[in-house]
Amino acid sequence: MVVVMKRDATEADIERVSEKVRDAGGEAFVSRGAVHTIIGLVGDTASFMGLGLDNFPGVDHLIQVGKPYKMVARALHPQPTTVKVGPAAVGRETFTIIAGPCAVESEGQALAAARGAKAAGATILRGGAYKPRTSPYSFQGLGERGLEILAECREDTGLPVVTEVMEPRDVELVASWADALQVGTRNMQNFPLLREVGATSKPVLLKRGFAATVEEWLMAAEYVAQRGNSEIILCERGIRTFETATRNTLEVAQQESHLPVIVDPSHAMGHRELVAPMARAAIAAGADGVMIDVHHDPGEALCDGPQALTPADLLELSKDLNALALALGRQLV
Amino acid sequence: MVVVMKRDATEADIERVSEKVRDAGGEAFVSRGAVHTIIGLVGDTASFMGLGLDNFPGVDHLIQVGKPYKMVARALHPQPTTVKVGPAAVGRETFTIIAGPCAVESEGQALAAARGAKAAGATILRGGAYKPRTSPYSFQGLGERGLEILAECREDTGLPVVTEVMEPRDVELVASWADALQVGTRNMQNFPLLREVGATSKPVLLKRGFAATVEEWLMAAEYVAQRGNSEIILCERGIRTFETATRNTLEVAQQESHLPVIVDPSHAMGHRELVAPMARAAIAAGADGVMIDVHHDPGEALCDGPQALTPADLLELSKDLNALALALGRQLV
Amino acid sequence: MVVVMKRDATEADIERVSEKVRDAGGEAFVSRGAVHTIIGLVGDTASFMGLGLDNFPGVDHLIQVGKPYKMVARALHPQPTTVKVGPAAVGRETFTIIAGPCAVESEGQALAAARGAKAAGATILRGGAYKPRTSPYSFQGLGERGLEILAECREDTGLPVVTEVMEPRDVELVASWADALQVGTRNMQNFPLLREVGATSKPVLLKRGFAATVEEWLMAAEYVAQRGNSEIILCERGIRTFETATRNTLEVAQQESHLPVIVDPSHAMGHRELVAPMARAAIAAGADGVMIDVHHDPGEALCDGPQALTPADLLELSKDLNALALALGRQLV
Amino acid sequence: MVVVMKRDATEADIERVSEKVRDAGGEAFVSRGAVHTIIGLVGDTASFMGLGLDNFPGVDHLIQVGKPYKMVARALHPQPTTVKVGPAAVGRETFTIIAGPCAVESEGQALAAARGAKAAGATILRGGAYKPRTSPYSFQGLGERGLEILAECREDTGLPVVTEVMEPRDVELVASWADALQVGTRNMQNFPLLREVGATSKPVLLKRGFAATVEEWLMAAEYVAQRGNSEIILCERGIRTFETATRNTLEVAQQESHLPVIVDPSHAMGHRELVAPMARAAIAAGADGVMIDVHHDPGEALCDGPQALTPADLLELSKDLNALALALGRQLV
């Protein structure tokens, strides 16, 4: 950590900061510039954070040099992690297709989507039983009945299931049915939920908040990891706001973290015709997988129909992804 | 609702849409333009939403004309609502100061802030017992012990208490201690939580998500109202992203909704010296109140110290707000 | 165009709008909804825009149905355009690599970059003689001497040259040296400059403003086309802000316009290690080309060194792009 | 400036940086942390910028401690500047109302607006003769005839005139008619234009780019000041994108710079009913003035009618601003 002093900071101000740091067991190196004096702090950064140095007289601001996340940081685990969801592996060796209905609406609809996913080479089935909807008047999901249907689809296709859980008290129930737990974009900073999924033994698919920085996203993953569950898949879904690294945040996340990073082009784009280009871009940019909405009759979908691919569309996209994987020396599993 | 057809839509496409609308009990008015044909739908908009018209052949896109919120909409309740928090009223007749510690850290710290708030004319005490923190390594609040301390502060000052609740299963407990329940910016779309606070009889202070549009914010309020609790105070806290109405969204919210709208300049700004100008701007622009962080020793604060005012700062700001309220013909209560 | 009336609009308000439209030679179709009445206007939209209808009593807002651009709109020119820059073609049949130094610093530096570009398969040379820099204290380019050096590089490599022009009175001079004129991101809405390059016979490479919507970008192209020059290449460079279609705006631009769309991953990313993933993503998503900064010694570059590839890096990237082009059935020229 | 080394930087890497800095006449202070080593640089920051240190082996990134602007920086000129526009003073002692038509359309329209502005207490007249419009099909201004009309309005009302100039070659002409030159939001980084207005002796009203950071805005002002013209008025007009200090950037600009800062609530809001609340908020937050669009018949305005106040609206707003100025101890001139 670096403390930047104000132009008019006095020697006493500088000494006060240095002493506080030494009292906390750290070292303070003072560099006096023409305009600003800066103080470099050496020692346990976390402990310095609690000293309130930004409120000391003469202090202009603090600059954090290290990263606040630890367990999910690539810096401390240089080897990329592979996460297993049932029999399927998600990681940098492979390129994983996760597909299925946005929302489970009925047995027939879910099965059609699941079989289409399987036929197109998907190795994990997605599907929502609990749906976070902007409007209280929209379809909110089938709840536990949806979980049962997903289990039937797993039975039928052999694909493991990832599904969303929306609140802490549902975690146990959802974990008893699903192979992996999804935390949605609106819940990325639902800390009680993160703690609860962190206490299970099921892998967690953590979607990025639509206005979250990469750092906040990784801090959310840290909440999960800190509870003992480091089987985490990060899922990019596009953001609503400016960030320096706007377009290739998955690259940034991969540099910063050892966790696998996949992309959800369906929710990122919202329009059917943009899903395939984005999925192709994802693999070309280095993502570890994609997660795609499928519906046999998008016009009748109860949730996000405009972005759903038909099973036939998915099959075609899958061929492109295969060709690209080959060109890039990756294995499409 | 208006359906805009593609340039190359056929008569059959147009008829298919019209028929679907009529089957759903609505009327369809076709206007044939030089380039586009548009179809105006008359009837129950909500039912049209479920028809999947955007997926019909020949349809370019839909335009929603009405607003998706109902219970919170000003259109349907032209009179502004006044919400009572204990003895304090929040609404367009008055200008309310809510103040107190960002986080409750100890009895002494909370009491000092509460008394400072009272002395400066605040009529509601704020204070966090459960704190949503970006990092799992930051102070997470005192939990139930924090609620007890807040009750002691209420006893001491006579001020009613608003405090944050973070998850559905804590709602009952928090509601048993507090006079109003705060839903934080990260939980604005935590729908299970919204439903749960909507089922209590305590007023709800709903902060805007930092990347939420005004429409999404009002839809979140609709979740609360739909459960039977329409005692809702909207609280603007600044946004992270572009919106057409960036700077005066409180005005927009007041036009769209009958609910009172206050501003949190402490979290909006994040720096002590910007809090007072923003609070003054809030009253000048027409807000119904402000909510301000106070700490007797900001340098030692466990949470958001850099944005806390001291009791003395708050007193001074309060004088300015009084003068402005007078100039604008409002009553500072 | 659609006029949405307020809830409390009177019959007289509705008639007033309708009459104004008929006076302007259009037709007005009235649809009376339960809540809102809407009026569909048929006729010359541009003329309706000038009627000030949004200020009429009883009018809530106007909705524009058609697109404001014409000459660059795909709707009116369904066939994609191929733009020739010297002997090189930019369009949907091919995938073009444009490469060269960010800024021309010296003959030696520019030649090294140009030869590196040629060796890696680039068919157009880029290089800045006039540089728009955020700081007046940064290197501002060599000006006319830079143009001479670029001409020498063209002589040496046979590659046509695209270079930036920053103000209307330089257009003639720059056009006398260059094969194509670049309008930079900060000048996307410099309308006098757009008019001036529109009056030349040289192709124009129009970069997207970093906070411009796709519609504004196409309107800027319309300024150029309106002056008689429709040889326009759109160049995406990433944006600073939210837009619904954030990540695949090139797709959106291609749907909306017949013009070729390329991507500048160097300026979009700003960091060397993110350039190649973004370039690969660009081709996978369907871009018509990429424009890449090259420098033989990035550590010594006077402008944007951190994002420059070395000639060796470019060669390697070029191989990947070739493999992807093959996989996608495109020709890398 | 601070150089943050990578975790795996070697002693040789550290020494290489230190030596380069010493060669450039600076000093390098090395602080070795548990994870990162940082090097504090003391000396002429500008010269360090040119060393390409971010490309040195072992360097992770650079942190700039000082500010890149000089002439406009408050740090170096602690006293706020007052800028004179004809007889009117703009600065922190007063609160200035600038008002007039968005675009000059005719003598009658401009005079009506000018007289309305005068009657409401405005001390500077605004009006556009050259209009930057998103569409080439929109009214582009009357050009030189517009300047003549503005001079007639000045004659009639005695108010000095500020008007926009859009390109370098028009600067001399516009400066011969106007009392102050406006650089519009789309031209904030039109560097040739900034240099040209910097070479005149007329005050410059510099609007903030709608996606510009405060730093970029001040750097644009620095371009003007560097050419010898330090009579600059900064004009906030709202931004399109995220910035930490979104809502009170005028406060930030005032802290960073000695220049006066005014607000344009008309263009910031775009809707008539939001202009007054924003203008009131501006004075309450500490702005040095406001600039407001006036039109005697907004429904017929050729440019931005929906945001124009009538002379009567302006008069009413002016009374509120007066009351607020009094309450805050400011003089409304």
CSV table of N, CA and C in Angstrom, one decimal, chain A residues 20 51-52 54-55 68 70-71 132-137 140 166-169 186-187 189-192 195-196 210-213 216 219 222-223 226 240-241 272 298-300 305-306, chain B residues 20 51-52 54-55 68 70-71 132-137 140 166-169 186-187 189-192 195-196 210-213 216 219 222-223 226 240-241 272 298-300 305-306:
chain,number,residue,atom,x,y,z
A,20,LYS,N,2.2,5.0,13.0
A,20,LYS,CA,1.0,4.1,13.1
A,20,LYS,C,1.3,2.8,12.4
A,51,LEU,N,-6.4,0.8,9.6
A,51,LEU,CA,-5.8,1.8,10.4
A,51,LEU,C,-6.5,3.2,10.2
A,52,GLY,N,-7.3,3.3,9.2
A,52,GLY,CA,-8.0,4.6,9.0
A,52,GLY,C,-7.0,5.7,8.5
A,54,ASP,N,-6.5,7.0,5.7
A,54,ASP,CA,-7.0,8.0,4.8
A,54,ASP,C,-7.7,9.2,5.6
A,55,ASN,N,-7.9,9.0,6.8
A,55,ASN,CA,-8.4,10.1,7.6
A,55,ASN,C,-7.4,10.8,8.4
A,68,PRO,N,-7.2,-7.4,-3.4
A,68,PRO,CA,-7.9,-7.8,-2.1
A,68,PRO,C,-8.4,-9.2,-2.1
A,70,LYS,N,-7.8,-13.4,-2.4
A,70,LYS,CA,-6.7,-14.3,-2.1
A,70,LYS,C,-6.9,-15.7,-2.7
A,71,MET,N,-8.0,-16.3,-2.1
A,71,MET,CA,-8.2,-17.7,-2.5
A,71,MET,C,-8.5,-17.9,-3.9
A,132,PRO,N,-35.6,-15.0,-11.2
A,132,PRO,CA,-35.7,-13.7,-10.7
A,132,PRO,C,-36.2,-12.8,-11.9
A,133,ARG,N,-37.4,-12.2,-11.7
A,133,ARG,CA,-38.0,-11.4,-12.8
A,133,ARG,C,-38.1,-10.0,-12.4
A,134,THR,N,-37.8,-9.1,-13.3
A,134,THR,CA,-37.9,-7.6,-13.0
A,134,THR,C,-39.3,-7.3,-12.5
A,135,SER,N,-40.3,-7.9,-13.1
A,135,SER,CA,-41.7,-7.6,-12.7
A,135,SER,C,-42.3,-8.7,-11.9
A,136,PRO,N,-43.1,-8.3,-10.8
A,136,PRO,CA,-43.8,-9.3,-10.1
A,136,PRO,C,-44.9,-9.9,-10.8
A,137,TYR,N,-45.2,-9.3,-12.0
A,137,TYR,CA,-46.3,-9.9,-12.8
A,137,TYR,C,-45.8,-10.9,-13.8
A,140,GLN,N,-42.7,-16.6,-12.5
A,140,GLN,CA,-41.7,-16.6,-11.5
A,140,GLN,C,-41.0,-18.0,-11.4
A,166,MET,N,-32.1,-18.7,-5.4
A,166,MET,CA,-32.3,-17.3,-5.2
A,166,MET,C,-32.2,-16.8,-3.8
A,167,GLU,N,-32.3,-17.7,-2.8
A,167,GLU,CA,-32.2,-17.3,-1.4
A,167,GLU,C,-31.6,-18.3,-0.5
A,168,PRO,N,-31.0,-17.9,0.6
A,168,PRO,CA,-30.3,-18.8,1.4
A,168,PRO,C,-31.1,-20.0,1.9
A,169,ARG,N,-32.4,-19.8,2.2
A,169,ARG,CA,-33.1,-20.9,2.8
A,169,ARG,C,-33.5,-21.9,1.8
A,186,ARG,N,-28.2,-10.7,-10.5
A,186,ARG,CA,-28.8,-9.8,-9.5
A,186,ARG,C,-28.4,-10.2,-8.1
A,187,ASN,N,-27.9,-11.4,-7.9
A,187,ASN,CA,-27.5,-11.9,-6.6
A,187,ASN,C,-26.0,-12.0,-6.4
A,189,GLN,N,-23.9,-10.0,-5.4
A,189,GLN,CA,-23.5,-9.4,-4.1
A,189,GLN,C,-24.5,-9.7,-3.0
A,190,ASN,N,-25.3,-10.8,-3.1
A,190,ASN,CA,-26.2,-11.3,-2.0
A,190,ASN,C,-25.3,-12.1,-1.1
A,191,PHE,N,-24.7,-11.5,-0.2
A,191,PHE,CA,-23.6,-12.1,0.6
A,191,PHE,C,-24.1,-13.3,1.5
A,192,PRO,N,-25.3,-13.2,2.1
A,192,PRO,CA,-25.8,-14.4,2.8
A,192,PRO,C,-26.0,-15.6,1.8
A,195,ARG,N,-22.5,-17.0,1.1
A,195,ARG,CA,-22.0,-17.8,2.2
A,195,ARG,C,-22.7,-19.2,2.3
A,196,GLU,N,-23.9,-19.2,2.0
A,196,GLU,CA,-24.7,-20.4,2.1
A,196,GLU,C,-24.3,-21.4,1.0
A,210,PHE,N,-24.4,-7.2,-13.4
A,210,PHE,CA,-24.3,-6.4,-14.6
A,210,PHE,C,-23.7,-5.0,-14.4
A,211,ALA,N,-23.4,-4.7,-13.2
A,211,ALA,CA,-22.7,-3.4,-13.0
A,211,ALA,C,-21.5,-3.6,-12.1
A,212,ALA,N,-21.0,-4.9,-12.1
A,212,ALA,CA,-19.9,-5.2,-11.2
A,212,ALA,C,-18.6,-5.1,-11.9
A,213,THR,N,-17.6,-4.6,-11.2
A,213,THR,CA,-16.2,-4.6,-11.8
A,213,THR,C,-15.7,-6.1,-11.6
A,216,GLU,N,-14.9,-6.8,-8.0
A,216,GLU,CA,-16.1,-7.1,-7.2
A,216,GLU,C,-16.5,-8.5,-7.4
A,219,MET,N,-14.3,-10.8,-5.7
A,219,MET,CA,-14.5,-10.7,-4.2
A,219,MET,C,-15.7,-11.5,-3.9
A,222,GLU,N,-14.7,-14.9,-3.7
A,222,GLU,CA,-13.9,-15.1,-2.5
A,222,GLU,C,-14.8,-15.4,-1.3
A,223,TYR,N,-16.0,-14.8,-1.3
A,223,TYR,CA,-17.0,-15.1,-0.2
A,223,TYR,C,-17.3,-16.6,-0.2
A,226,GLN,N,-14.2,-18.7,0.7
A,226,GLN,CA,-13.8,-18.6,2.1
A,226,GLN,C,-14.6,-19.5,3.0
A,240,ARG,N,-23.4,-3.4,-17.8
A,240,ARG,CA,-24.3,-2.3,-18.2
A,240,ARG,C,-23.5,-1.0,-18.2
A,241,THR,N,-22.3,-1.0,-17.9
A,241,THR,CA,-21.6,0.2,-17.6
A,241,THR,C,-20.2,0.2,-18.1
A,272,ARG,N,-31.8,-13.3,-30.5
A,272,ARG,CA,-31.3,-14.6,-31.0
A,272,ARG,C,-30.2,-14.5,-32.0
A,298,PRO,N,-39.6,-20.8,-29.4
A,298,PRO,CA,-39.3,-19.6,-28.7
A,298,PRO,C,-40.5,-18.6,-28.6
A,299,GLY,N,-41.3,-18.6,-29.6
A,299,GLY,CA,-42.5,-17.7,-29.6
A,299,GLY,C,-43.4,-17.9,-28.5
A,300,GLU,N,-43.4,-19.1,-27.9
A,300,GLU,CA,-44.2,-19.5,-26.8
A,300,GLU,C,-43.5,-19.5,-25.4
A,305,GLY,N,-37.9,-15.5,-24.4
A,305,GLY,CA,-38.0,-16.1,-25.7
A,305,GLY,C,-37.2,-15.5,-26.8
A,306,PRO,N,-37.1,-14.2,-26.9
A,306,PRO,CA,-36.4,-13.6,-28.0
A,306,PRO,C,-34.9,-14.0,-28.1
B,20,LYS,N,-54.2,-12.7,-33.4
B,20,LYS,CA,-53.7,-13.1,-32.1
B,20,LYS,C,-54.2,-12.2,-31.0
B,51,LEU,N,-48.1,-12.9,-25.3
B,51,LEU,CA,-48.4,-13.5,-26.6
B,51,LEU,C,-47.2,-13.9,-27.4
B,52,GLY,N,-46.0,-13.4,-27.0
B,52,GLY,CA,-44.8,-13.7,-27.8
B,52,GLY,C,-44.8,-13.0,-29.1
B,54,ASP,N,-43.3,-10.6,-30.3
B,54,ASP,CA,-42.0,-10.2,-30.9
B,54,ASP,C,-41.3,-11.4,-31.6
B,55,ASN,N,-41.9,-12.6,-31.5
B,55,ASN,CA,-41.3,-13.7,-32.2
B,55,ASN,C,-42.2,-14.0,-33.5
B,68,PRO,N,-45.0,-0.4,-16.7
B,68,PRO,CA,-45.3,-1.8,-16.2
B,68,PRO,C,-45.6,-1.8,-14.7
B,70,LYS,N,-47.8,-0.5,-11.3
B,70,LYS,CA,-49.2,0.0,-11.1
B,70,LYS,C,-49.4,0.6,-9.8
B,71,MET,N,-49.1,-0.2,-8.7
B,71,MET,CA,-49.5,0.2,-7.4
B,71,MET,C,-48.6,1.4,-6.9
B,132,PRO,N,-23.6,-5.2,4.3
B,132,PRO,CA,-23.2,-5.9,3.1
B,132,PRO,C,-21.8,-5.3,2.7
B,133,ARG,N,-20.8,-6.1,2.8
B,133,ARG,CA,-19.4,-5.6,2.4
B,133,ARG,C,-18.9,-6.3,1.2
B,134,THR,N,-18.2,-5.5,0.4
B,134,THR,CA,-17.6,-6.1,-0.9
B,134,THR,C,-16.7,-7.2,-0.5
B,135,SER,N,-15.9,-7.1,0.6
B,135,SER,CA,-14.9,-8.1,0.9
B,135,SER,C,-15.4,-8.9,2.1
B,136,PRO,N,-15.2,-10.2,2.1
B,136,PRO,CA,-15.5,-11.0,3.2
B,136,PRO,C,-14.5,-10.7,4.4
B,137,TYR,N,-13.5,-10.0,4.1
B,137,TYR,CA,-12.5,-9.7,5.2
B,137,TYR,C,-12.8,-8.4,5.9
B,140,GLN,N,-18.4,-7.0,9.3
B,140,GLN,CA,-19.7,-7.4,8.7
B,140,GLN,C,-20.9,-7.0,9.6
B,166,MET,N,-30.8,-8.0,5.4
B,166,MET,CA,-30.1,-8.5,4.2
B,166,MET,C,-30.6,-9.8,3.7
B,167,GLU,N,-31.4,-10.5,4.5
B,167,GLU,CA,-31.9,-11.8,3.9
B,167,GLU,C,-33.3,-12.1,4.5
B,168,PRO,N,-34.1,-12.8,3.7
B,168,PRO,CA,-35.5,-13.1,4.1
B,168,PRO,C,-35.6,-13.6,5.5
B,169,ARG,N,-34.8,-14.5,5.9
B,169,ARG,CA,-35.0,-15.2,7.2
B,169,ARG,C,-34.7,-14.3,8.3
B,186,ARG,N,-27.5,-3.2,-3.1
B,186,ARG,CA,-27.2,-4.5,-3.7
B,186,ARG,C,-28.3,-5.5,-3.7
B,187,ASN,N,-29.3,-5.2,-2.8
B,187,ASN,CA,-30.5,-6.1,-2.7
B,187,ASN,C,-31.7,-5.6,-3.4
B,189,GLN,N,-32.8,-5.9,-6.2
B,189,GLN,CA,-33.5,-6.9,-7.0
B,189,GLN,C,-33.4,-8.3,-6.3
B,190,ASN,N,-33.3,-8.3,-5.0
B,190,ASN,CA,-33.4,-9.5,-4.2
B,190,ASN,C,-34.9,-9.8,-4.0
B,191,PHE,N,-35.5,-10.5,-4.9
B,191,PHE,CA,-36.9,-10.5,-4.9
B,191,PHE,C,-37.5,-11.3,-3.7
B,192,PRO,N,-36.9,-12.4,-3.3
B,192,PRO,CA,-37.4,-13.0,-2.1
B,192,PRO,C,-37.4,-12.0,-0.9
B,195,ARG,N,-40.3,-9.5,-1.3
B,195,ARG,CA,-41.5,-10.2,-0.9
B,195,ARG,C,-41.7,-10.2,0.6
B,196,GLU,N,-40.6,-10.6,1.3
B,196,GLU,CA,-40.7,-10.8,2.7
B,196,GLU,C,-40.9,-9.4,3.5
B,210,PHE,N,-27.3,0.4,-7.8
B,210,PHE,CA,-26.4,1.3,-8.4
B,210,PHE,C,-26.3,1.2,-9.9
B,211,ALA,N,-27.0,0.3,-10.5
B,211,ALA,CA,-27.0,0.2,-11.9
B,211,ALA,C,-28.5,0.0,-12.4
B,212,ALA,N,-29.4,0.4,-11.6
B,212,ALA,CA,-30.8,0.2,-11.9
B,212,ALA,C,-31.4,1.4,-12.6
B,213,THR,N,-32.2,1.2,-13.6
B,213,THR,CA,-33.0,2.3,-14.1
B,213,THR,C,-34.1,2.6,-13.2
B,216,GLU,N,-36.8,0.0,-13.2
B,216,GLU,CA,-36.5,-1.2,-12.4
B,216,GLU,C,-36.6,-1.0,-10.9
B,219,MET,N,-40.2,-1.0,-10.2
B,219,MET,CA,-40.7,-2.4,-10.3
B,219,MET,C,-40.3,-3.1,-9.0
B,222,GLU,N,-42.8,-2.2,-6.5
B,222,GLU,CA,-44.0,-2.9,-6.9
B,222,GLU,C,-44.1,-4.2,-6.2
B,223,TYR,N,-42.9,-4.9,-6.2
B,223,TYR,CA,-42.8,-6.2,-5.5
B,223,TYR,C,-43.3,-6.1,-4.0
B,226,GLN,N,-47.0,-5.1,-3.8
B,226,GLN,CA,-47.9,-6.2,-4.2
B,226,GLN,C,-48.2,-7.1,-3.1
B,240,ARG,N,-24.1,4.0,-11.2
B,240,ARG,CA,-22.8,3.7,-11.7
B,240,ARG,C,-22.8,3.9,-13.2
B,241,THR,N,-23.9,4.2,-13.8
B,241,THR,CA,-23.9,4.0,-15.3
B,241,THR,C,-24.8,5.1,-15.9
B,272,ARG,N,-16.3,13.0,2.4
B,272,ARG,CA,-16.9,13.9,3.3
B,272,ARG,C,-17.2,15.3,2.7
B,298,PRO,N,-14.4,9.8,12.6
B,298,PRO,CA,-14.4,9.1,11.3
B,298,PRO,C,-13.1,8.3,11.1
B,299,GLY,N,-12.0,8.8,11.6
B,299,GLY,CA,-10.8,8.2,11.3
B,299,GLY,C,-10.7,6.8,11.9
B,300,GLU,N,-11.6,6.5,12.9
B,300,GLU,CA,-11.6,5.2,13.5
B,300,GLU,C,-12.8,4.3,13.1
B,305,GLY,N,-15.6,5.3,6.8
B,305,GLY,CA,-15.2,6.5,7.5
B,305,GLY,C,-15.0,7.7,6.6
B,306,PRO,N,-14.5,7.6,5.5
B,306,PRO,CA,-14.2,8.8,4.7
B,306,PRO,C,-15.4,9.6,4.3
